[in-house]
Tab-separated table of C-alpha atoms in Angstrom:
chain	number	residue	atom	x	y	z
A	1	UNK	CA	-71.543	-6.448	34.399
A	2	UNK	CA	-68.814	-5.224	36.614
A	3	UNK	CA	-67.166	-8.432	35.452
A	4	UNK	CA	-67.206	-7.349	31.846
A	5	UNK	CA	-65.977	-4.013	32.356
A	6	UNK	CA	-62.706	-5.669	34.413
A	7	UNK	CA	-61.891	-7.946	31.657
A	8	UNK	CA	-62.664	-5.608	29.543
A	9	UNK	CA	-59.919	-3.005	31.709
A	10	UNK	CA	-57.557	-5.929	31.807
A	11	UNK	CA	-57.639	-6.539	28.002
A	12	UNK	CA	-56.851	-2.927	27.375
A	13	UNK	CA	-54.137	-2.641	29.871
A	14	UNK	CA	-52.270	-5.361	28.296
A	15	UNK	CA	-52.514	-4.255	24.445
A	16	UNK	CA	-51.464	-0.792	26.055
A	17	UNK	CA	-48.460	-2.484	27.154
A	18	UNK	CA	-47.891	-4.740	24.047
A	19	UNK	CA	-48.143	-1.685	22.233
A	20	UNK	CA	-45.721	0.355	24.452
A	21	UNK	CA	-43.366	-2.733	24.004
A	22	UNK	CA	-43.868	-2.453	20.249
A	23	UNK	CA	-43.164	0.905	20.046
A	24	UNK	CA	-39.844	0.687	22.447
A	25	UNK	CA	-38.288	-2.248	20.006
A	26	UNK	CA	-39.428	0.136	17.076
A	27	UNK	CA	-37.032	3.159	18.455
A	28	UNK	CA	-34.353	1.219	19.322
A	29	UNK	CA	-34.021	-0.602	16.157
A	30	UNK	CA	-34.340	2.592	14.266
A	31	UNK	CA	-31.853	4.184	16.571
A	32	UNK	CA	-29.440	1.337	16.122
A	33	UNK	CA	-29.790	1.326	12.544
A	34	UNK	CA	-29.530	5.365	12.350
A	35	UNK	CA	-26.152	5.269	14.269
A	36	UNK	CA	-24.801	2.472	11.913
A	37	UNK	CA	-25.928	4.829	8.896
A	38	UNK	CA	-23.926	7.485	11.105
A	39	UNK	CA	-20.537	5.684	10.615
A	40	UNK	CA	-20.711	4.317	7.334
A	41	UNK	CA	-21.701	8.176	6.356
A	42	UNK	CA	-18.407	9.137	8.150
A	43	UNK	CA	-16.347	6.217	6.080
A	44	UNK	CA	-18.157	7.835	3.331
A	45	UNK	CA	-16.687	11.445	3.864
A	46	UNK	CA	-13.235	10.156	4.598
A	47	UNK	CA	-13.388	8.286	1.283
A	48	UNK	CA	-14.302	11.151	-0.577
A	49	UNK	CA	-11.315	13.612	1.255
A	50	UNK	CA	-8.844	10.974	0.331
A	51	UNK	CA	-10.451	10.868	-3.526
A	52	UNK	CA	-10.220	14.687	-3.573
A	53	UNK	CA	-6.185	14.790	-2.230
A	54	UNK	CA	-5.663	11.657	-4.665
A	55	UNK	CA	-7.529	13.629	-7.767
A	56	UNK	CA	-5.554	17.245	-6.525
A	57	UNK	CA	-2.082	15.213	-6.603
A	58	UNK	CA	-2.605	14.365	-9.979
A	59	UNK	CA	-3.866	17.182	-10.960
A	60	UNK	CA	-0.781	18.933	-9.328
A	61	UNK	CA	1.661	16.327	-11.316
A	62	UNK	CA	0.200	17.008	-14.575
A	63	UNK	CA	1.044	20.878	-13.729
A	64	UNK	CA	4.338	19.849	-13.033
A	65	UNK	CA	4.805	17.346	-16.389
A	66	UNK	CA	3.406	20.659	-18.702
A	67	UNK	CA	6.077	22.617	-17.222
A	68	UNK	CA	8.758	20.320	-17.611
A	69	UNK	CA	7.747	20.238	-20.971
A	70	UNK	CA	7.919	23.743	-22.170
A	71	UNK	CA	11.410	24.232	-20.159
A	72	UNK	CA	12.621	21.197	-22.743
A	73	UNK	CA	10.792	22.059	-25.578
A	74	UNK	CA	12.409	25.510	-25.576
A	75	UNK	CA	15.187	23.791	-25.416
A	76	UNK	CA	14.809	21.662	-28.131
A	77	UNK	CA	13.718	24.405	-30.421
A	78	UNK	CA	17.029	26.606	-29.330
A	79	UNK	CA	19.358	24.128	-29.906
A	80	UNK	CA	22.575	24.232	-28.198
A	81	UNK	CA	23.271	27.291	-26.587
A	82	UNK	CA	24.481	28.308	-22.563
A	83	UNK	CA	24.942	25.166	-20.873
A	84	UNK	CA	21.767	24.162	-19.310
A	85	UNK	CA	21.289	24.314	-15.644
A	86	UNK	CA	21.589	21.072	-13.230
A	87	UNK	CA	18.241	19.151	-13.121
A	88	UNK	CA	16.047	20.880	-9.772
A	89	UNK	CA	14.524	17.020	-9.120
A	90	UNK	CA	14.585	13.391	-10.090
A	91	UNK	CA	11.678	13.993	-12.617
A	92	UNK	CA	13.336	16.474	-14.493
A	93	UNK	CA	16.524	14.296	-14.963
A	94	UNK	CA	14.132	11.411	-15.999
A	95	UNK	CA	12.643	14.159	-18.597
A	96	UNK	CA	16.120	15.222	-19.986
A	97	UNK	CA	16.997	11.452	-20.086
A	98	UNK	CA	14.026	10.356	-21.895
A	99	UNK	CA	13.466	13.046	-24.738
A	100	UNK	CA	10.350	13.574	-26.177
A	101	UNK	CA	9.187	9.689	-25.727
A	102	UNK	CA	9.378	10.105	-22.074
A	103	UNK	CA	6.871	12.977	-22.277
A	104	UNK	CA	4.585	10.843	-24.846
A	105	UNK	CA	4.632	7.985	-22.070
A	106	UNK	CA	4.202	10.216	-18.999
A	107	UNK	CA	1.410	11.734	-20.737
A	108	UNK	CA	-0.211	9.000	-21.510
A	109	UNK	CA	0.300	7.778	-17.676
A	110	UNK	CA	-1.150	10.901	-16.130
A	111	UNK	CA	-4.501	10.741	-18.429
A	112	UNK	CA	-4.906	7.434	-16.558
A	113	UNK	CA	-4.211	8.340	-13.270
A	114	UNK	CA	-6.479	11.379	-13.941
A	115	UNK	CA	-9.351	9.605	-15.066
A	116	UNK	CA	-9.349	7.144	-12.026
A	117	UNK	CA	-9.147	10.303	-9.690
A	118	UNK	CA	-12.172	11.797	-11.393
A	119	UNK	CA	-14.103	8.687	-11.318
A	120	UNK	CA	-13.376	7.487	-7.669
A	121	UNK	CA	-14.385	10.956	-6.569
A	122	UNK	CA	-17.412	10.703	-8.242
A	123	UNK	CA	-18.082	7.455	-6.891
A	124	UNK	CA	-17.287	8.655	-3.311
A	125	UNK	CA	-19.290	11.643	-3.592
A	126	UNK	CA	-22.254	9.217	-4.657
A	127	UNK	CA	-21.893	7.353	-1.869
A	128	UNK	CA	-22.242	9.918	0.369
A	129	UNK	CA	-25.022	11.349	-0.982
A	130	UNK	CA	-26.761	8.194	-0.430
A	131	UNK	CA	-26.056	7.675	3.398
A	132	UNK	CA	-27.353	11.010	3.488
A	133	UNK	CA	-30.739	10.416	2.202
A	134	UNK	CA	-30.331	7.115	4.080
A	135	UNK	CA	-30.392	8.731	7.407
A	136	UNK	CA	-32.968	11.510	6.457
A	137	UNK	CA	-35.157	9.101	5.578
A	138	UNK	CA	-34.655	7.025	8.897
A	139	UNK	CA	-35.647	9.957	10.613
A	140	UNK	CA	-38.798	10.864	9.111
A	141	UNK	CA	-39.658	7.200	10.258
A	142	UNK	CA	-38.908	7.616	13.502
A	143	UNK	CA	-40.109	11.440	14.069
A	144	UNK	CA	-44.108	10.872	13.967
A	145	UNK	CA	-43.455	7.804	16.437
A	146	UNK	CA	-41.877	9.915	19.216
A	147	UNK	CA	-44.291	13.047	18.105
A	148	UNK	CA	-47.260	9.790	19.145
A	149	UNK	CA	-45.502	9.026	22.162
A	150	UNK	CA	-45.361	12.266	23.392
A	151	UNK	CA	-48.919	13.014	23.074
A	152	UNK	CA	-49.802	9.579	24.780
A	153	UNK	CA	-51.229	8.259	21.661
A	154	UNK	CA	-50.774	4.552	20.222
A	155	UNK	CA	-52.315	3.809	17.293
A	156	UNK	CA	-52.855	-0.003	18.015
A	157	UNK	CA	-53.959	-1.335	14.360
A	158	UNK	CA	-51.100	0.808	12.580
A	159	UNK	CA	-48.138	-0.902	15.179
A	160	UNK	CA	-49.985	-4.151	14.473
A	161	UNK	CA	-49.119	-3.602	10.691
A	162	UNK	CA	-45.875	-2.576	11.246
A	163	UNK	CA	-44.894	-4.409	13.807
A	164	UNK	CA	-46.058	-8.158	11.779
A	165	UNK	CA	-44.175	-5.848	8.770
A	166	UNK	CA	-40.806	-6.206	10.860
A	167	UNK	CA	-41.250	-9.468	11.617
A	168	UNK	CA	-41.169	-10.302	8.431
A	169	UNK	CA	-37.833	-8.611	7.869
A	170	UNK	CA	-36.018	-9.235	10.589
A	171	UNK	CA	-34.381	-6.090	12.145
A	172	UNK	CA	-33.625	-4.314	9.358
A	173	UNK	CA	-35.451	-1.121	8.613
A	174	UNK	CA	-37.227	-0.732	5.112
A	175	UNK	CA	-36.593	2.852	3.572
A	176	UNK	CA	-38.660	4.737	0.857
A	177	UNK	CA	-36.643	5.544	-1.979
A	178	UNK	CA	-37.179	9.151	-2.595
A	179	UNK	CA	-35.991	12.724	-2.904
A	180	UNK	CA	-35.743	14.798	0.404
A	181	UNK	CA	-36.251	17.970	-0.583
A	182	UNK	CA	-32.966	18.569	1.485
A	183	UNK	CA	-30.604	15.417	1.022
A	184	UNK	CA	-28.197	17.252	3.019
A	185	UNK	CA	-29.872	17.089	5.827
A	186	UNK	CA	-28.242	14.901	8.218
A	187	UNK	CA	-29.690	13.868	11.682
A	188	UNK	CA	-27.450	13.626	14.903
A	189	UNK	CA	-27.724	10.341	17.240
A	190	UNK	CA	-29.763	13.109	19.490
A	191	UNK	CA	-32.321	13.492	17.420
A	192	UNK	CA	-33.464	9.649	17.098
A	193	UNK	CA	-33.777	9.697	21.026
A	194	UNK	CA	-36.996	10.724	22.605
């Protein structure tokens, strides 16, 4: 009998440790996949900074090209009267030089440029909203494990499961595809530690 019960102690001793293992391999692949979501949130960001300068130079340039054009279209519709004062820049020589076409062209240039801006800012801000939900999802897989560990509890056929599940996959982490009902949310490297 007392030989039973020591096997029996030995055989629980060592899934204990299995599953401690299991559950130290889980946090630090979460944790190394949370602080890779960390930095390509952060390219994210910059991305969409430089998309909003990029869209508020254009924006600023088409300000610019509408006010060039009413100082020549008053011209134009004056005719010739006091001498007209030196161009103030480059552009507004190219404007005098070009007439009306140049306007037409520039126009036409600026509508591009300003539809590009829009769209890569949209695209940026995309992509940063889904890092975000990226990493808030990363931590609600990792939360309940260290809440588990914590309270000294290990449930054995769950790692099993998840454990064969990773396997599987490799390293990577699989994420649910869903809402948060805060996608802004973002967790700090601190919080994925236990």
């Amino acid at each position: 009998m007392s030989g039973r019960v020591e096997e029996a102690l030995l055989l629980a001793q060592s899934r204990a440790r299995a599953a401690e293992e299991a559950l130290s391999q889980y946090d630090t692949r979460v944790e190394e996949t949370a602080f890779r979501a960390l930095g390509l949130l952060e390219e994210s960001r910059a991305r969409e900074r430089k998309a909003a300068d990029d869209l508020a130079a254009v924006q600023l340039a088409i300000a610019r090209h509408d006010q060039l054009y009413e100082i020549a279209h008053r011209n134009w519709t004056n005719g010739h009267g006091s001498p007209p004062s030196p161009p103030s820049s480059p552009l507004e020589a190219a404007a005098r030089a070009g007439g009306p076409r140049w306007f037409e062209e520039r126009q036409e240039e600026l509508s591009l440029q300003l539809a590009a801006a829009y769209e890569q800012a949209e695209e940026a801000a995309e992509e940063t909203g889904r890092r975000c939900r990226l990493i808030v999802e990363l931590e609600s897989l990792v939360e309940p494990i260290i809440q588990l560990r914590h309270a000294g509890v290990i449930p054995e056929e769950s790692w099993a499961a998840r454990t064969a599940h990773e396997d599987g996959m490799g390293s990577s982490v699989v994420v649910v595809d869903r809402s948060p009902a805060d996608p802004d949310r973002v967790a700090t490297g601190g919080s994925f530690a236990a």
